[in-house]
PDB file of C-alpha atoms in Angstrom:
ATOM      1  CA  UNK D  29      -8.459  10.840   4.153  1.00 45.00           C
ATOM      2  CA  UNK D  30      -5.484  11.486   6.608  1.00 44.00           C
ATOM      3  CA  UNK D  31      -3.949   8.134   6.786  1.00 46.00           C
ATOM      4  CA  UNK D  32      -4.453   7.418   3.279  1.00 49.00           C
ATOM      5  CA  UNK D  33      -2.688  11.198   3.048  1.00 48.00           C
ATOM      6  CA  UNK D  34       0.328  10.033   4.967  1.00 49.00           C
ATOM      7  CA  UNK D  35       0.042   6.610   3.885  1.00 51.00           C
ATOM      8  CA  UNK D  36       0.952   8.578   0.109  1.00 51.00           C
ATOM      9  CA  UNK D  37       3.992  10.756   1.804  1.00 49.00           C
ATOM     10  CA  UNK D  38       5.334   7.406   3.153  1.00 50.00           C
ATOM     11  CA  UNK D  39       4.678   5.094   0.138  1.00 53.00           C
ATOM     12  CA  UNK D  40       6.207   8.071  -1.936  1.00 51.00           C
ATOM     13  CA  UNK D  41       9.538   8.406   0.128  1.00 49.00           C
ATOM     14  CA  UNK D  42       9.854   4.709  -0.243  1.00 52.00           C
ATOM     15  CA  UNK D  43      10.025   5.003  -4.183  1.00 50.00           C
ATOM     16  CA  UNK D  44      12.318   7.954  -3.713  1.00 48.00           C
ATOM     17  CA  UNK D  45      14.547   6.314  -1.195  1.00 46.00           C
ATOM     18  CA  UNK D  46      15.157   3.923  -3.691  1.00 44.00           C
ATOM     19  CA  UNK D  47      16.889   5.699  -6.732  1.00 40.00           C
ATOM     20  CA  UNK D  48      15.929   9.555  -6.594  1.00 42.00           C
ATOM     21  CA  UNK D  49      19.678  11.190  -5.525  1.00 42.00           C
ATOM     22  CA  UNK D  50      19.198  14.251  -7.414  1.00 45.00           C
ATOM     23  CA  UNK D  51      16.333  14.367 -10.272  1.00 44.00           C
ATOM     24  CA  UNK D  52      18.491  17.072 -12.128  1.00 45.00           C
ATOM     25  CA  UNK D  53      21.758  15.209 -11.637  1.00 45.00           C
ATOM     26  CA  UNK D  54      23.323  12.082 -14.097  1.00 46.00           C
ATOM     27  CA  UNK D  55      20.324   9.274 -14.357  1.00 46.00           C
ATOM     28  CA  UNK D  56      23.194   6.162 -13.815  1.00 48.00           C
ATOM     29  CA  UNK D  57      25.145   5.234 -11.125  1.00 52.00           C
ATOM     30  CA  UNK D  58      26.876   1.613  -9.474  1.00 59.00           C
ATOM     31  CA  UNK D  59      24.913  -0.634  -8.102  1.00 57.00           C
ATOM     32  CA  UNK D  60      27.079  -0.766  -5.305  1.00 59.00           C
ATOM     33  CA  UNK D  61      27.283   3.022  -4.565  1.00 63.00           C
ATOM     34  CA  UNK D  62      23.171   2.562  -5.128  1.00 63.00           C
ATOM     35  CA  UNK D  63      23.725   0.556  -2.491  1.00 60.00           C
ATOM     36  CA  UNK D  64      25.439   2.675  -0.002  1.00 63.00           C
ATOM     37  CA  UNK D  65      23.569   5.711  -0.349  1.00 67.00           C
ATOM     38  CA  UNK D  66      20.601   3.784   0.271  1.00 64.00           C
ATOM     39  CA  UNK D  67      21.720   2.119   3.027  1.00 61.00           C
ATOM     40  CA  UNK D  68      22.963   5.670   4.573  1.00 65.00           C
ATOM     41  CA  UNK D  69      19.515   7.051   4.321  1.00 66.00           C
ATOM     42  CA  UNK D  70      17.559   3.650   5.928  1.00 63.00           C
ATOM     43  CA  UNK D  71      19.589   3.749   9.186  1.00 63.00           C
ATOM     44  CA  UNK D  72      18.404   7.307   9.831  1.00 70.00           C
ATOM     45  CA  UNK D  73      14.428   5.903   9.508  1.00 73.00           C
ATOM     46  CA  UNK D  74      12.756   4.878  12.546  1.00 76.00           C
ATOM     47  CA  UNK D  75      10.892   1.876  11.553  1.00 73.00           C
ATOM     48  CA  UNK D  76       8.821   1.286  14.361  1.00 77.00           C
ATOM     49  CA  UNK D  77       7.134   5.066  13.868  1.00 77.00           C
ATOM     50  CA  UNK D  78       3.300   4.338  14.005  1.00 77.00           C
ATOM     51  CA  UNK D  79       3.168   5.949  10.596  1.00 75.00           C
ATOM     52  CA  UNK D  80       4.130   2.557   9.582  1.00 74.00           C
ATOM     53  CA  UNK D  81       1.870   0.525  11.290  1.00 77.00           C
ATOM     54  CA  UNK D  82      -1.578   2.289  10.421  1.00 76.00           C
ATOM     55  CA  UNK D  83      -1.962   1.190   7.106  1.00 79.00           C
ATOM     56  CA  UNK D  84      -1.962  -2.675   6.267  1.00 83.00           C
ATOM     57  CA  UNK D  85      -0.844  -2.129   2.958  1.00 85.00           C
ATOM     58  CA  UNK D  86       1.439   0.406   3.913  1.00 82.00           C
ATOM     59  CA  UNK D  87       3.014  -2.071   6.305  1.00 83.00           C
ATOM     60  CA  UNK D  88       3.298  -4.566   4.043  1.00 86.00           C
ATOM     61  CA  UNK D  89       5.635  -2.740   1.729  1.00 85.00           C
ATOM     62  CA  UNK D  90       7.582  -1.291   4.426  1.00 83.00           C
ATOM     63  CA  UNK D  91       7.954  -5.108   5.698  1.00 86.00           C
ATOM     64  CA  UNK D  92       8.910  -5.843   2.069  1.00 88.00           C
ATOM     65  CA  UNK D  93      11.184  -2.484   1.251  1.00 85.00           C
ATOM     66  CA  UNK D  94      12.899  -3.983   4.579  1.00 84.00           C
ATOM     67  CA  UNK D  95      13.696  -6.990   3.289  1.00 89.00           C
ATOM     68  CA  UNK D  96      14.940  -6.379   0.164  1.00 87.00           C
ATOM     69  CA  UNK D  97      17.175  -3.929   1.782  1.00 82.00           C
ATOM     70  CA  UNK D  98      18.212  -6.289   3.614  1.00 85.00           C
ATOM     71  CA  UNK D  99      18.970  -8.680   1.028  1.00 90.00           C
ATOM     72  CA  UNK D 100      20.541  -6.184  -1.288  1.00 85.00           C
ATOM     73  CA  UNK D 101      23.139  -5.336   2.011  1.00 84.00           C
ATOM     74  CA  UNK D 102      23.532  -8.954   2.149  1.00 88.00           C
ATOM     75  CA  UNK D 103      24.683  -9.065  -1.440  1.00 88.00           C
ATOM     76  CA  UNK D 104      26.921  -5.970  -1.150  1.00 84.00           C
ATOM     77  CA  UNK D 105      28.893  -7.722   1.215  1.00 85.00           C
ATOM     78  CA  UNK D 106      28.610 -10.952  -0.766  1.00 86.00           C
ATOM     79  CA  UNK D 107      30.155  -9.436  -3.879  1.00 82.00           C
ATOM     80  CA  UNK D 108      31.649  -6.412  -2.681  1.00 81.00           C
ATOM     81  CA  UNK D 109      35.330  -8.164  -3.047  1.00 82.00           C
ATOM     82  CA  UNK D 110      36.873  -9.398  -6.329  1.00 79.00           C
ATOM     83  CA  UNK D 111      36.243 -12.871  -6.555  1.00 78.00           C
ATOM     84  CA  UNK D 112      39.009 -15.446  -5.793  1.00 83.00           C
ATOM     85  CA  UNK D 113      40.830 -16.427  -8.775  1.00 84.00           C
ATOM     86  CA  UNK D 114      40.165 -19.789 -10.630  1.00 85.00           C
ATOM     87  CA  UNK D 115      42.403 -22.396 -10.348  1.00 88.00           C
ATOM     88  CA  UNK D 116      42.730 -24.315 -13.539  1.00 88.00           C
ATOM     89  CA  UNK D 117      45.185 -26.422 -12.909  1.00 88.00           C
ATOM     90  CA  UNK D 118      43.256 -28.448 -10.919  1.00 88.00           C
ATOM     91  CA  UNK D 119      40.237 -28.411 -13.481  1.00 86.00           C
ATOM     92  CA  UNK D 120      42.869 -29.766 -15.575  1.00 87.00           C
ATOM     93  CA  UNK D 121      43.576 -32.465 -13.580  1.00 88.00           C
ATOM     94  CA  UNK D 122      40.113 -34.024 -13.690  1.00 89.00           C
ATOM     95  CA  UNK D 123      38.447 -32.515 -17.052  1.00 87.00           C
ATOM     96  CA  UNK D 124      39.747 -34.460 -20.006  1.00 87.00           C
ATOM     97  CA  UNK D 125      39.460 -32.249 -22.830  1.00 88.00           C
ATOM     98  CA  UNK D 126      42.427 -29.918 -21.770  1.00 86.00           C
ATOM     99  CA  UNK D 127      41.700 -27.519 -24.608  1.00 90.00           C
ATOM    100  CA  UNK D 128      38.389 -26.617 -22.977  1.00 90.00           C
ATOM    101  CA  UNK D 129      39.893 -25.701 -19.758  1.00 89.00           C
ATOM    102  CA  UNK D 130      42.472 -23.778 -22.186  1.00 90.00           C
ATOM    103  CA  UNK D 131      40.670 -21.806 -23.413  1.00 91.00           C
ATOM    104  CA  UNK D 132      37.888 -20.926 -20.182  1.00 90.00           C
ATOM    105  CA  UNK D 133      41.812 -19.797 -18.844  1.00 90.00           C
ATOM    106  CA  UNK D 134      42.607 -17.841 -22.028  1.00 91.00           C
ATOM    107  CA  UNK D 135      39.203 -16.031 -21.902  1.00 91.00           C
ATOM    108  CA  UNK D 136      39.490 -15.214 -18.204  1.00 88.00           C
ATOM    109  CA  UNK D 137      42.018 -13.794 -18.289  1.00 87.00           C
ATOM    110  CA  UNK D 138      41.247 -11.652 -21.242  1.00 89.00           C
ATOM    111  CA  UNK D 139      37.885 -10.624 -20.305  1.00 87.00           C
ATOM    112  CA  UNK D 140      37.365  -7.824 -18.390  1.00 85.00           C
ATOM    113  CA  UNK D 141      33.327  -7.246 -17.843  1.00 82.00           C
ATOM    114  CA  UNK D 142      32.291  -3.190 -17.370  1.00 84.00           C
ATOM    115  CA  UNK D 143      30.775  -2.219 -14.489  1.00 80.00           C
ATOM    116  CA  UNK D 144      26.946  -2.615 -14.245  1.00 80.00           C
ATOM    117  CA  UNK D 145      25.204   0.770 -13.822  1.00 81.00           C
ATOM    118  CA  UNK D 146      21.578   1.086 -13.448  1.00 79.00           C
ATOM    119  CA  UNK D 147      19.837   4.030 -16.306  1.00 84.00           C
ATOM    120  CA  UNK D 148      16.602   5.235 -14.670  1.00 84.00           C
ATOM    121  CA  UNK D 149      13.995   6.312 -18.216  1.00 89.00           C
ATOM    122  CA  UNK D 150      12.485   8.711 -18.174  1.00 91.00           C
ATOM    123  CA  UNK D 151       9.102   7.437 -17.809  1.00 92.00           C
ATOM    124  CA  UNK D 152       9.559   5.903 -15.071  1.00 90.00           C
ATOM    125  CA  UNK D 153      11.332   8.923 -13.332  1.00 90.00           C
ATOM    126  CA  UNK D 154       8.563  11.241 -14.380  1.00 92.00           C
ATOM    127  CA  UNK D 155       5.981   9.025 -12.455  1.00 92.00           C
ATOM    128  CA  UNK D 156       8.398   8.781  -9.366  1.00 90.00           C
ATOM    129  CA  UNK D 157       8.449  12.410  -9.400  1.00 90.00           C
ATOM    130  CA  UNK D 158       4.844  12.530  -9.748  1.00 92.00           C
ATOM    131  CA  UNK D 159       3.891  10.728  -6.857  1.00 89.00           C
ATOM    132  CA  UNK D 160       6.185  12.960  -4.613  1.00 88.00           C
ATOM    133  CA  UNK D 161       4.750  15.900  -5.617  1.00 87.00           C
ATOM    134  CA  UNK D 162       1.361  14.540  -5.066  1.00 87.00           C
ATOM    135  CA  UNK D 163       2.352  13.625  -1.579  1.00 85.00           C
ATOM    136  CA  UNK D 164       3.548  16.504  -0.943  1.00 84.00           C
ATOM    137  CA  UNK D 165       0.386  18.361  -1.498  1.00 82.00           C
ATOM    138  CA  UNK D 166      -1.197  15.996   0.491  1.00 83.00           C
ATOM    139  CA  UNK D 167       0.869  16.491   3.260  1.00 85.00           C
ATOM    140  CA  UNK D 168      -0.646  20.238   4.533  1.00 83.00           C
ATOM    141  CA  UNK D 169      -4.084  18.053   4.498  1.00 86.00           C
ATOM    142  CA  UNK D 170      -2.240  15.849   6.693  1.00 87.00           C
ATOM    143  CA  UNK D 171      -0.284  18.055   9.328  1.00 88.00           C
ATOM    144  CA  UNK D 172      -3.569  20.095   8.784  1.00 89.00           C
ATOM    145  CA  UNK D 173      -5.625  16.902  10.467  1.00 91.00           C
ATOM    146  CA  UNK D 174      -2.847  15.825  13.007  1.00 92.00           C
ATOM    147  CA  UNK D 175      -3.340  19.605  14.794  1.00 92.00           C
ATOM    148  CA  UNK D 176      -7.312  19.080  14.772  1.00 93.00           C
ATOM    149  CA  UNK D 177      -7.601  15.963  16.009  1.00 93.00           C
ATOM    150  CA  UNK D 178      -4.628  16.706  18.809  1.00 94.00           C
ATOM    151  CA  UNK D 179      -7.255  19.750  19.961  1.00 93.00           C
ATOM    152  CA  UNK D 180      -9.980  17.377  19.741  1.00 90.00           C
ATOM    153  CA  UNK D 181      -8.229  15.366  21.810  1.00 92.00           C
ATOM    154  CA  UNK D 182      -7.415  17.310  24.362  1.00 92.00           C
ATOM    155  CA  UNK D 183     -10.839  18.669  24.334  1.00 89.00           C
ATOM    156  CA  UNK D 184     -12.127  15.129  25.194  1.00 86.00           C
ATOM    157  CA  UNK D 185      -9.839  14.979  27.648  1.00 89.00           C
ATOM    158  CA  UNK D 186     -10.814  18.331  29.776  1.00 87.00           C
ATOM    159  CA  UNK D 187     -14.539  17.516  29.138  1.00 84.00           C
ATOM    160  CA  UNK D 188     -14.418  13.272  30.457  1.00 84.00           C
ATOM    161  CA  UNK D 189     -18.062  11.819  31.108  1.00 83.00           C
ATOM    162  CA  UNK D 190     -18.084  10.967  35.078  1.00 85.00           C
ATOM    163  CA  UNK D 191     -21.091  10.391  37.102  1.00 87.00           C
ATOM    164  CA  UNK D 192     -21.097  14.439  37.658  1.00 87.00           C
ATOM    165  CA  UNK D 193     -22.129  14.907  34.517  1.00 84.00           C
ATOM    166  CA  UNK D 194     -25.247  15.974  33.743  1.00 88.00           C
ATOM    167  CA  UNK D 195     -27.614  15.929  30.679  1.00 86.00           C
ATOM    168  CA  UNK D 196     -27.276  19.918  30.713  1.00 88.00           C
ATOM    169  CA  UNK D 197     -23.729  19.791  30.923  1.00 87.00           C
ATOM    170  CA  UNK D 198     -23.361  17.181  28.271  1.00 86.00           C
ATOM    171  CA  UNK D 199     -25.633  19.990  25.807  1.00 87.00           C
ATOM    172  CA  UNK D 200     -23.218  22.140  26.482  1.00 88.00           C
ATOM    173  CA  UNK D 201     -20.079  20.409  25.886  1.00 86.00           C
ATOM    174  CA  UNK D 202     -21.819  18.745  22.807  1.00 87.00           C
ATOM    175  CA  UNK D 203     -24.137  21.446  20.880  1.00 90.00           C
ATOM    176  CA  UNK D 204     -24.414  19.754  17.434  1.00 90.00           C
ATOM    177  CA  UNK D 205     -25.348  16.277  19.061  1.00 88.00           C
ATOM    178  CA  UNK D 206     -27.579  17.999  21.893  1.00 89.00           C
ATOM    179  CA  UNK D 207     -29.394  19.240  18.433  1.00 92.00           C
ATOM    180  CA  UNK D 208     -29.550  15.794  16.699  1.00 90.00           C
ATOM    181  CA  UNK D 209     -30.792  14.940  19.375  1.00 88.00           C
ATOM    182  CA  UNK D 210     -33.663  17.070  20.053  1.00 89.00           C
ATOM    183  CA  UNK D 211     -34.535  17.064  16.187  1.00 90.00           C
ATOM    184  CA  UNK D 212     -35.044  13.488  16.658  1.00 88.00           C
ATOM    185  CA  UNK D 213     -36.972  13.815  19.357  1.00 88.00           C
ATOM    186  CA  UNK D 214     -39.271  16.275  17.321  1.00 90.00           C
ATOM    187  CA  UNK D 215     -39.520  14.150  14.402  1.00 88.00           C
ATOM    188  CA  UNK D 216     -40.547  11.065  16.718  1.00 85.00           C
ATOM    189  CA  UNK D 217     -37.421   9.266  15.368  1.00 84.00           C
ATOM    190  CA  UNK D 218     -37.041   7.485  18.540  1.00 79.00           C
ATOM    191  CA  UNK D 219     -34.427   4.348  17.144  1.00 79.00           C
ATOM    192  CA  UNK D 220     -33.244   5.874  14.281  1.00 76.00           C
ATOM    193  CA  UNK D 221     -29.879   5.046  15.270  1.00 74.00           C
ATOM    194  CA  UNK D 222     -30.161   1.380  16.598  1.00 74.00           C
ATOM    195  CA  UNK D 223     -32.721  -0.086  13.510  1.00 66.00           C
ATOM    196  CA  UNK D 224     -32.050   0.200  10.040  1.00 60.00           C
TER     197      UNK D 224
END
């Protein structure tokens, strides 16, 4: 459950990082602005962190997301400058229909396309915010589980089993296992853990 909970946190953060800048702000942004904000956020992420490698599904999502951001960066670089002007004079020399080239030239000179913006739908926004809230709710459980696991590891390191450790010592160190073994002996369950 801990791995699943941390995976949910990371998935929600990945979803959040795409477009959630400020939930109360206007939900319209330019593509280039979104790319710049996303690139700044992604630069601060430690992709080699074990949290990204523990779950195969999450690992695949992270790899896909990194590929998407790399592709977006490439596209942002490619389309950041204004396009080079069209050489209509060369086109007029090679195309028989001069009126067609003149019409396209007139159109190119008079046409200024509007900036492309993204309108984040309210349904999608609500679902992403719900994912984030769910992830935050599971975060405390995950932190608690990490603390418990660290205590367990420290306990196991201080109580390593060696040749000098007796059965009595093992019963003192692990009373729950000792109780289970005694119950199995009393119930004559000799092969309980080996046979089904």
